[in-house]
Coordinates of C-alpha atoms in Angstrom, one line a residue:
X1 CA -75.5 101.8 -94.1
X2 CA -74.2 101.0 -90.8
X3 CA -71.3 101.0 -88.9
X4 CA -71.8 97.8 -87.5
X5 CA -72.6 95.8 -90.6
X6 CA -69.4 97.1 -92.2
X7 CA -67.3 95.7 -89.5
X8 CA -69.3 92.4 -89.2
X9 CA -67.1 90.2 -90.7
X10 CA -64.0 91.2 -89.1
X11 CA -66.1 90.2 -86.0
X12 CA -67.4 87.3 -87.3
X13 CA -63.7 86.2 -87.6
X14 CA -62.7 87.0 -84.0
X15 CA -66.1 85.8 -82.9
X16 CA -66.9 82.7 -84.9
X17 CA -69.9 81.1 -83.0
X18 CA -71.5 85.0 -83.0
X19 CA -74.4 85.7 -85.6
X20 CA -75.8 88.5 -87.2
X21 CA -78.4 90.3 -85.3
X22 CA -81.9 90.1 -86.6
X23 CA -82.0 92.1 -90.5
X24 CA -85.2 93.2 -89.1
X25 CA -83.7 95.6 -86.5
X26 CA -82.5 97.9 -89.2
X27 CA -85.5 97.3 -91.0
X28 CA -87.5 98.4 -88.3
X29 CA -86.1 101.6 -87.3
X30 CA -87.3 104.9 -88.9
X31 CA -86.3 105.5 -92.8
X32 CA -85.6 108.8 -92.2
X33 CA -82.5 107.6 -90.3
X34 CA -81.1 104.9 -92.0
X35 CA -81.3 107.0 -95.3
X36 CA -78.1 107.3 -97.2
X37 CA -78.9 110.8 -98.3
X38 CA -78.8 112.5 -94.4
X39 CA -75.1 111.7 -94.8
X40 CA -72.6 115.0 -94.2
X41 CA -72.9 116.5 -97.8
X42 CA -70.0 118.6 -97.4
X43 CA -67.6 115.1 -97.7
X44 CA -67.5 115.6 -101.4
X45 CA -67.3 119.2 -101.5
X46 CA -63.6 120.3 -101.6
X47 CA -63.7 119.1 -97.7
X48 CA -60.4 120.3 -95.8
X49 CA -61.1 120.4 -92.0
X50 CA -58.1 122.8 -91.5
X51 CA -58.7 125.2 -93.9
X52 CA -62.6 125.5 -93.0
X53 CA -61.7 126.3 -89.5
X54 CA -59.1 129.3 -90.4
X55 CA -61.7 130.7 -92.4
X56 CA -64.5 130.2 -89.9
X57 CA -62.4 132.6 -87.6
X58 CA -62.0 135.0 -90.3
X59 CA -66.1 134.9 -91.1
X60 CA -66.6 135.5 -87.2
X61 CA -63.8 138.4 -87.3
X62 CA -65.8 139.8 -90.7
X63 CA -69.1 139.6 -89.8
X64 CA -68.6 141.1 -86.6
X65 CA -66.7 144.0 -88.0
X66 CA -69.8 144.4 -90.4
X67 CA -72.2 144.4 -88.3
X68 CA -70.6 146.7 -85.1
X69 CA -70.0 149.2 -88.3
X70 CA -73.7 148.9 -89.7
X71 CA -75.8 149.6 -86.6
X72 CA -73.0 152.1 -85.1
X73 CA -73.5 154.7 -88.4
X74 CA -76.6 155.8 -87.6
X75 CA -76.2 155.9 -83.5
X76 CA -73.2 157.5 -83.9
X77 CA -74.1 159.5 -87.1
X78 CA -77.2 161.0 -85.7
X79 CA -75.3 163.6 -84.1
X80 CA -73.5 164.5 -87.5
X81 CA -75.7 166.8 -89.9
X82 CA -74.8 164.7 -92.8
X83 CA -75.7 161.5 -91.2
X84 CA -78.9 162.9 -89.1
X85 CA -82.1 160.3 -88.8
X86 CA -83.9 163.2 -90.2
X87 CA -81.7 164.0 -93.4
X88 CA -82.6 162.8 -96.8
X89 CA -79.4 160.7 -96.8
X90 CA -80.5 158.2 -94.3
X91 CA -83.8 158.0 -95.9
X92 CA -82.2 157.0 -99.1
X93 CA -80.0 154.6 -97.3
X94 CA -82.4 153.4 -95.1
X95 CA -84.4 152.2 -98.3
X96 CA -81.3 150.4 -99.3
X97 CA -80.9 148.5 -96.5
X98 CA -85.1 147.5 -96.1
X99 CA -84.5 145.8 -99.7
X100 CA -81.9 143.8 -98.5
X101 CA -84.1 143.1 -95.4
X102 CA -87.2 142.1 -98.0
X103 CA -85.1 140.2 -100.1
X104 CA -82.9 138.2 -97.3
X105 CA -86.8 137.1 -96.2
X106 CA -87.9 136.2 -99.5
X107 CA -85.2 134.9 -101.5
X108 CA -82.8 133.7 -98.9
X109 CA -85.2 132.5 -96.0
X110 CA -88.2 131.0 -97.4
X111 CA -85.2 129.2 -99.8
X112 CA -83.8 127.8 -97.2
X113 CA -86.6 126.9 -95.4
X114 CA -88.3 125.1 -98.4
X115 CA -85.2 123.0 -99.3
X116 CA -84.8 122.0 -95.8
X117 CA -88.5 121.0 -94.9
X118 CA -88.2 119.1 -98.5
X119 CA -85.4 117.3 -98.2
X120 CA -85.3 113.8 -98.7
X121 CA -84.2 113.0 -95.2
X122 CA -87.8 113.9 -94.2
X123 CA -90.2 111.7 -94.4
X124 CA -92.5 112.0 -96.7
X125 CA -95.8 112.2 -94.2
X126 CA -96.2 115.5 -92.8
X127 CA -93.8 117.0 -94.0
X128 CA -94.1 116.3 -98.1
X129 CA -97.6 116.1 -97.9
X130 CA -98.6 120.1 -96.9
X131 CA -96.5 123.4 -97.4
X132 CA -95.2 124.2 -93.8
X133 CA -92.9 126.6 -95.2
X134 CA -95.8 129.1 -96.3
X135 CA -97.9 128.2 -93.3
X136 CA -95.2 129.2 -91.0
X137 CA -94.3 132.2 -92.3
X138 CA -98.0 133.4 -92.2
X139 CA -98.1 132.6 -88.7
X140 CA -95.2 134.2 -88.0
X141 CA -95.7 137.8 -90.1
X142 CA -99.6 137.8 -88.4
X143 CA -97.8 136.9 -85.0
X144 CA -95.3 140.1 -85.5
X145 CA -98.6 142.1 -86.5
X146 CA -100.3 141.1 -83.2
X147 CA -97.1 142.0 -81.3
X148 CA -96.9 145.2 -83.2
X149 CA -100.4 146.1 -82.1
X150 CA -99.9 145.2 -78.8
X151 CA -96.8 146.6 -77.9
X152 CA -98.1 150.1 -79.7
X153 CA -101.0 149.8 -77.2
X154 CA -98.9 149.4 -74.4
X155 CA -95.9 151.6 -74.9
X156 CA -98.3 154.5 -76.0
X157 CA -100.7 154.2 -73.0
X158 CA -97.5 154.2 -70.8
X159 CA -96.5 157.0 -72.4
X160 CA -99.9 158.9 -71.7
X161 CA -100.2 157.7 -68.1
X162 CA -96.4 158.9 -67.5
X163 CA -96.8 162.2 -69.1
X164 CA -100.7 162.7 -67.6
X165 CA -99.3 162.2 -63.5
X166 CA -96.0 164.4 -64.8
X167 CA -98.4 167.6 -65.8
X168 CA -100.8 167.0 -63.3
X169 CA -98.2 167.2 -60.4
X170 CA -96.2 170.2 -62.2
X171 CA -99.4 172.1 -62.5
X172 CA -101.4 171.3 -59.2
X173 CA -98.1 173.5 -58.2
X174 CA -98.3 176.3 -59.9
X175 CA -102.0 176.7 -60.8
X176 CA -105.0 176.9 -59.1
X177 CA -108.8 176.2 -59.9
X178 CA -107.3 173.2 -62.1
X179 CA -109.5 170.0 -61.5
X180 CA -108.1 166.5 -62.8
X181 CA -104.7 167.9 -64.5
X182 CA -107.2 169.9 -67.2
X183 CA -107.8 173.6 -67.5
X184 CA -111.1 174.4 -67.7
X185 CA -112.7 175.8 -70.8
X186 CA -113.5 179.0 -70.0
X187 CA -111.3 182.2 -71.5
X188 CA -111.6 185.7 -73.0
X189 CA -107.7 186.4 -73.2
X190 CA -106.9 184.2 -76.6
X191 CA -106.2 180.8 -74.8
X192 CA -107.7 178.1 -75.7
X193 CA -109.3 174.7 -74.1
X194 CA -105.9 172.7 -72.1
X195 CA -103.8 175.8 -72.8
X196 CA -101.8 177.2 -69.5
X197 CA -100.6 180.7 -68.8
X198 CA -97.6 180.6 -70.5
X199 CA -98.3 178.3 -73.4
X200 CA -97.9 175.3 -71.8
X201 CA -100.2 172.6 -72.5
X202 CA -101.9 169.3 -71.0
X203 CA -101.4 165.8 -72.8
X204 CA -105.7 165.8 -72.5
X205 CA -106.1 169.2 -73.8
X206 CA -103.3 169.1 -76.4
X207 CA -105.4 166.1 -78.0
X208 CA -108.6 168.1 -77.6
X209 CA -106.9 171.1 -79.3
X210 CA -105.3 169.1 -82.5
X211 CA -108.5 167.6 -82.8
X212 CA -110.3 170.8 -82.7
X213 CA -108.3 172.4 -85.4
X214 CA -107.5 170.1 -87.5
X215 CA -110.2 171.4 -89.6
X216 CA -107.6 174.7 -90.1
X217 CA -104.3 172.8 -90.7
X218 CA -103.4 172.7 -94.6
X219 CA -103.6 170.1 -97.2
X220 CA -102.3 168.8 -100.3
X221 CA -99.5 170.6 -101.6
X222 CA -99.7 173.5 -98.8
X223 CA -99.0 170.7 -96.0
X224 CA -95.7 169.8 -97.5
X225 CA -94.8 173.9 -96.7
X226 CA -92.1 173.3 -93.7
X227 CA -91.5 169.8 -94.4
X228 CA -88.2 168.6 -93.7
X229 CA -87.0 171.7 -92.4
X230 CA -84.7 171.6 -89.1
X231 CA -87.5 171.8 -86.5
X232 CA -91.0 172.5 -85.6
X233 CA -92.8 175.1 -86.7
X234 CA -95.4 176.9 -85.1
X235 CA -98.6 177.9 -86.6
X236 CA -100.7 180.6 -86.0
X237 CA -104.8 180.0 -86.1
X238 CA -107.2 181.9 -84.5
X239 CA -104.8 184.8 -82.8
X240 CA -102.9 181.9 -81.1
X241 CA -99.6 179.5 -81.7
X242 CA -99.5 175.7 -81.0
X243 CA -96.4 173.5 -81.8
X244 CA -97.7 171.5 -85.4
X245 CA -96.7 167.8 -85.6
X246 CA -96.1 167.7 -81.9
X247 CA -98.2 164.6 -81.6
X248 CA -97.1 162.9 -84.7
X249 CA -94.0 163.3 -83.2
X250 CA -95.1 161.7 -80.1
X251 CA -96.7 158.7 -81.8
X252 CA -93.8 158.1 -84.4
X253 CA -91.2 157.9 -81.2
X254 CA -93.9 155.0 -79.8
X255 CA -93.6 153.5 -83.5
X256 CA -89.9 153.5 -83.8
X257 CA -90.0 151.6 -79.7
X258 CA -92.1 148.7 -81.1
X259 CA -90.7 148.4 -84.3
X260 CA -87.0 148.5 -83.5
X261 CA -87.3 145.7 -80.5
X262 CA -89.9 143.4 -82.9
X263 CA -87.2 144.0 -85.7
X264 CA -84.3 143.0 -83.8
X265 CA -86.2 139.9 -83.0
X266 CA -86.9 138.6 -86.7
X267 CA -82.8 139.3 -87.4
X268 CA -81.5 137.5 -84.3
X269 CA -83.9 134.3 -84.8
X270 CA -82.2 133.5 -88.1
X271 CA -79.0 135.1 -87.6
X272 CA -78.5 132.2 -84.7
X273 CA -79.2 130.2 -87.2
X274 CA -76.9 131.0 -90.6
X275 CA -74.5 131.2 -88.5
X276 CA -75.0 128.1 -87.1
X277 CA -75.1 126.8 -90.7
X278 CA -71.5 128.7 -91.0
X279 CA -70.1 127.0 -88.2
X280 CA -70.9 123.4 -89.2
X281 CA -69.5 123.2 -92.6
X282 CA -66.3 122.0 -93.1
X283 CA -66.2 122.9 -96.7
X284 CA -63.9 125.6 -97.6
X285 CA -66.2 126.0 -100.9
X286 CA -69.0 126.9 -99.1
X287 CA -67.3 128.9 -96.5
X288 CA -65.9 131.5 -99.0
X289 CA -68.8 132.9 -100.6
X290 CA -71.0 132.9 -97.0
X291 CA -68.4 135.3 -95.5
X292 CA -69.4 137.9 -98.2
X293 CA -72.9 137.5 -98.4
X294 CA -73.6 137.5 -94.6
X295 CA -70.7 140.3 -94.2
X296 CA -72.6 142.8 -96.8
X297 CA -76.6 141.0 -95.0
X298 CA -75.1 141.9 -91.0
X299 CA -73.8 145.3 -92.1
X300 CA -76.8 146.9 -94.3
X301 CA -79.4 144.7 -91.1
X302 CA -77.5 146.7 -88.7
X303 CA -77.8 150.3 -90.8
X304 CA -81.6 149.6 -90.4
X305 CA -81.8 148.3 -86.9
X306 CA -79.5 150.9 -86.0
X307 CA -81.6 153.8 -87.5
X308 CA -84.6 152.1 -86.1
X309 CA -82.7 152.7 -82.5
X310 CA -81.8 155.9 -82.8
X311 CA -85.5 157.2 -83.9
X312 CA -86.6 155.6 -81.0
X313 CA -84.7 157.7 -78.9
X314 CA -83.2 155.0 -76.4
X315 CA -81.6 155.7 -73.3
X316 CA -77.6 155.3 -74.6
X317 CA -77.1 151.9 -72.5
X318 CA -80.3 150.5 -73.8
X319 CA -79.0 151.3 -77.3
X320 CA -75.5 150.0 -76.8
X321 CA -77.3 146.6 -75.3
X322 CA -79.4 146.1 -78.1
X323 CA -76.2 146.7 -80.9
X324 CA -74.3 144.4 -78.9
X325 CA -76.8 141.6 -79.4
X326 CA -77.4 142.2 -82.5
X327 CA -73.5 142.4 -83.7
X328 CA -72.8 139.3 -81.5
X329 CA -75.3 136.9 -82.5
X330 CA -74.2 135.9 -85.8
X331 CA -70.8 135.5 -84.7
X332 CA -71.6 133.5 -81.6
X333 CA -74.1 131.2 -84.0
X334 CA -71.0 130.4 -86.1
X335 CA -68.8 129.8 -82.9
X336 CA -71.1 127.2 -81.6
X337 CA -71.2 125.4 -85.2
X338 CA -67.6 125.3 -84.8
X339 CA -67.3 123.4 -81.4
X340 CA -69.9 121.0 -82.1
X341 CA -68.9 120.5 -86.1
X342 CA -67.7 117.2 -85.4
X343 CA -70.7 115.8 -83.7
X344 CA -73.7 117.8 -85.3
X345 CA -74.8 116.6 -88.3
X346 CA -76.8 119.3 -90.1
X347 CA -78.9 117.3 -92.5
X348 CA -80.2 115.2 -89.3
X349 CA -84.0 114.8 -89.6
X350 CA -84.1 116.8 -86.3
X351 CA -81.5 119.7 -87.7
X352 CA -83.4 119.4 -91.0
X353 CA -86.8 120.4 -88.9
X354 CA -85.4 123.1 -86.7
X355 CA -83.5 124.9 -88.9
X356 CA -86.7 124.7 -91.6
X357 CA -89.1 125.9 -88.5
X358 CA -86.9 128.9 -88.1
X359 CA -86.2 130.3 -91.3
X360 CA -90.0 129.9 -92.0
X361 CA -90.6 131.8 -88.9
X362 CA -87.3 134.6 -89.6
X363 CA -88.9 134.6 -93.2
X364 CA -92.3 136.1 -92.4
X365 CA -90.7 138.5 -89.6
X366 CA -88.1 140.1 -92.0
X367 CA -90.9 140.4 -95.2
X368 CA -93.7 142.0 -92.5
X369 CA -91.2 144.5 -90.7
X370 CA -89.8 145.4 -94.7
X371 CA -93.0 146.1 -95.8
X372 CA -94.8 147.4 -93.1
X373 CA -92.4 148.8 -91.1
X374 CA -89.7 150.0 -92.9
X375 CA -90.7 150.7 -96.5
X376 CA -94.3 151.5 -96.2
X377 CA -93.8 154.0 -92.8
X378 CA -91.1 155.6 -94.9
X379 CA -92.8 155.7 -98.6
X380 CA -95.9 156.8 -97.6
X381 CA -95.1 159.1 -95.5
X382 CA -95.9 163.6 -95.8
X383 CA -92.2 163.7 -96.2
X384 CA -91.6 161.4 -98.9
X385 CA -95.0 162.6 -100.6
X386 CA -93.4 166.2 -100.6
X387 CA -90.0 165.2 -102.1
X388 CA -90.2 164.1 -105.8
X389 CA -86.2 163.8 -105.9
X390 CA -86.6 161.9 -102.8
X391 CA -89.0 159.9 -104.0
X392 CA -86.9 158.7 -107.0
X393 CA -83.5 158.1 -105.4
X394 CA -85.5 155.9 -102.6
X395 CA -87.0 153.5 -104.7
X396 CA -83.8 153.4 -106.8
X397 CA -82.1 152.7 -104.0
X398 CA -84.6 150.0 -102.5
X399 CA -84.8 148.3 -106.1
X400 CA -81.0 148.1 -105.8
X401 CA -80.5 146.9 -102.5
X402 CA -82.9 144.2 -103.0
X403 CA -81.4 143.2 -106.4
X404 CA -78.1 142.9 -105.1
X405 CA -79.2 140.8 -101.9
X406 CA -81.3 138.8 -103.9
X407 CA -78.3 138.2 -106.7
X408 CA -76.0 136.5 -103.4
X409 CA -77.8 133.7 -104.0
X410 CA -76.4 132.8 -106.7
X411 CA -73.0 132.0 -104.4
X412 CA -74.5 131.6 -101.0

């Protein structure tokens, strides 16, 4: 059980008038770390310290390599036609990667989370007695709903305040009789209210106008006419033009903002984390099948980050910033498992606890910004709706992706 009590008699030799402490010292300090079971695991299991840490440098080399190549595709390939943001390609392959997102939460996660917060290490009162692994995982997907509320709110009002002190400066220049940035609502020539003289429009009266005509716009299967096309097409109603979906437009760039930062935070809170779990195993066994299954989870993560970034239309250093953290996280996670591998004992009531508490938390990040986020902004969207073959190659290929995440857990 102990150290100490294995060694007594050698010391009771060289010590002869020494006794044995007190049995009631041991019996007195916490089951939960005297328990034979928080042993290293991994002593039984093909251990080979050498071996582990060659292939812990080849993980870190093939996770990295995944992940640079997953989110750089769609940066890099939105300036490709085949590879576009706005192609049926990426909307396919998008789908892929968001069922490897959804199952990585569900199968992998809330797994991991469950066996950890149940393990016998524990004891048995709180953490046997009530299902923290569900009850953080709600917390933590109605958490990423308040943050994706409030961080719509913000960026979108920033947005309007930004663009409302832009027009009002350009056009207290160049027009006069203009009160407050809005033209007033008075014309016989064909414009109409916020319009300028050359078709120029005000944020405020652009939002007065879609609102005013959206009575006109088409629906059902004559709003799908344009859809997917190469750009924006005006429309005429009434005897004059407006730019359609300009506002969607607006809003969706505002989406894709908050939903690729919020996304990047579910992945790097567990990635710290199976990496971590990389880095301290010393089992070749183990080692072997992680390299693949977090190799194909970083690179088909980064595709969807990485198309999340590039919707959003970041400034190209805040773009490179946020691949780089996402590529290096993992990796790091697995270096720091490696230095402190020989003092860090992973099934540690404490280690046990943490690693539970994240996973939980990761779990209900990944399954709301799958669902949410990713499948339902994309599946139930005008373009989808309009695009039977789209429709069926997407949720083939969101079907499959989650299948063949979920089927890694069968090795790792």
């Amino acid at each position: 059980m102990f150290l100490i009590e294995d060694i007594w008699p050698t010391l009771q030799q060289l010590l002869p008038n020494t006794t044995l402490p007190s049995a009631s010292i041991f019996q007195h300090l916490p089951e939960f770390m005297t328990a034979s079971t928080c042993a290293d695991r991994d002593s039984d299991l093909c251990r080979d310290d050498s071996a582990a840490f060659v292939l812990k440098f080849v993980a870190i080399a093939s996770i990295l390599l995944a992940g640079m190549a997953g989110i750089a595709i769609p940066l890099i390939g939105k300036h490709r036609r085949f590879l576009r943001t706005d192609g049926n390609l990426f909307v396919a392959a998008k789908a892929f990667a968001a069922g490897v997102i959804l199952a990585t939460g569900f199968v992998h996660m809330l797994s991991d989370a469950t066996e950890a917060l149940n393990d016998p290490c524990l004891p048995k009162y709180p953490w046997h007695k009530f299902p923290f692994t569900g009850f953080f995982s709600m917390v933590a997907a109605l958490f990423t709903l308040l943050l994706d509320f409030v961080g719509t709110q913000y960026y979108e009002r920033k947005q309007g305040v930004n663009r409302a002190v832009e027009e009002q400066a350009r056009v207290g220049t160049s027009e006069s009789g203009v009160e407050d940035g809005i033209v007033e609502v008075k014309d016989y020539s064909g414009k109409v209210f916020g319009e300028e003289e050359k078709g120029g429009m005000h944020i405020v009266g652009m939002h007065a106008h879609a609102a005013h005509h959206r009575h006109n716009h088409p629906h059902g299967q004559d709003a799908c006419h344009g859809i997917g096309g190469s750009g924006v097409k005006p429309h005429d109603h009434g005897g004059h033009s407006h730019v359609h979906g300009m506002l969607d437009d607006e809003d969706s760039d505002v989406r894709h903002v908050v939903v690729s930062q919020v996304l990047e935070l579910g992945i790097v809170s567990h990635s710290v984390i199976i990496g971590l779990s990389l880095g301290v195993s010393q089992s070749p066994c183990t080692i072997r099948p992680l390299i693949a299954a977090l190799s194909f989870h970083q690179f088909f993560e980064g595709f969807a980050l990485g198309g999340c970034i590039s919707q959003a239309q970041f400034k190209t250093s805040s773009a490179t910033i946020m691949a780089c953290f996402f590529a290096l996280t993992t990796p790091t996670g697995v270096g720091i498992g490696t230095a402190i591998a020989s003092v860090y004992n992973p099934y540690s009531p404490g280690a046990l606890i943490t690693e539970g508490i994240l996973d939980s938390l990761s779990a209900g990040i990944l399954v709301y910004m799958a669902l949410v986020d990713l499948i339902a902004a994309d599946f139930l969207s005008k373009r989808m709706s309009c695009n039977f073959r789209l429709q069926i190659v997407s949720y083939c290929m969101l079907f499959l992706g989650a299948g063949l995440m979920s089927s890694l857990a069968i090795w790792a």
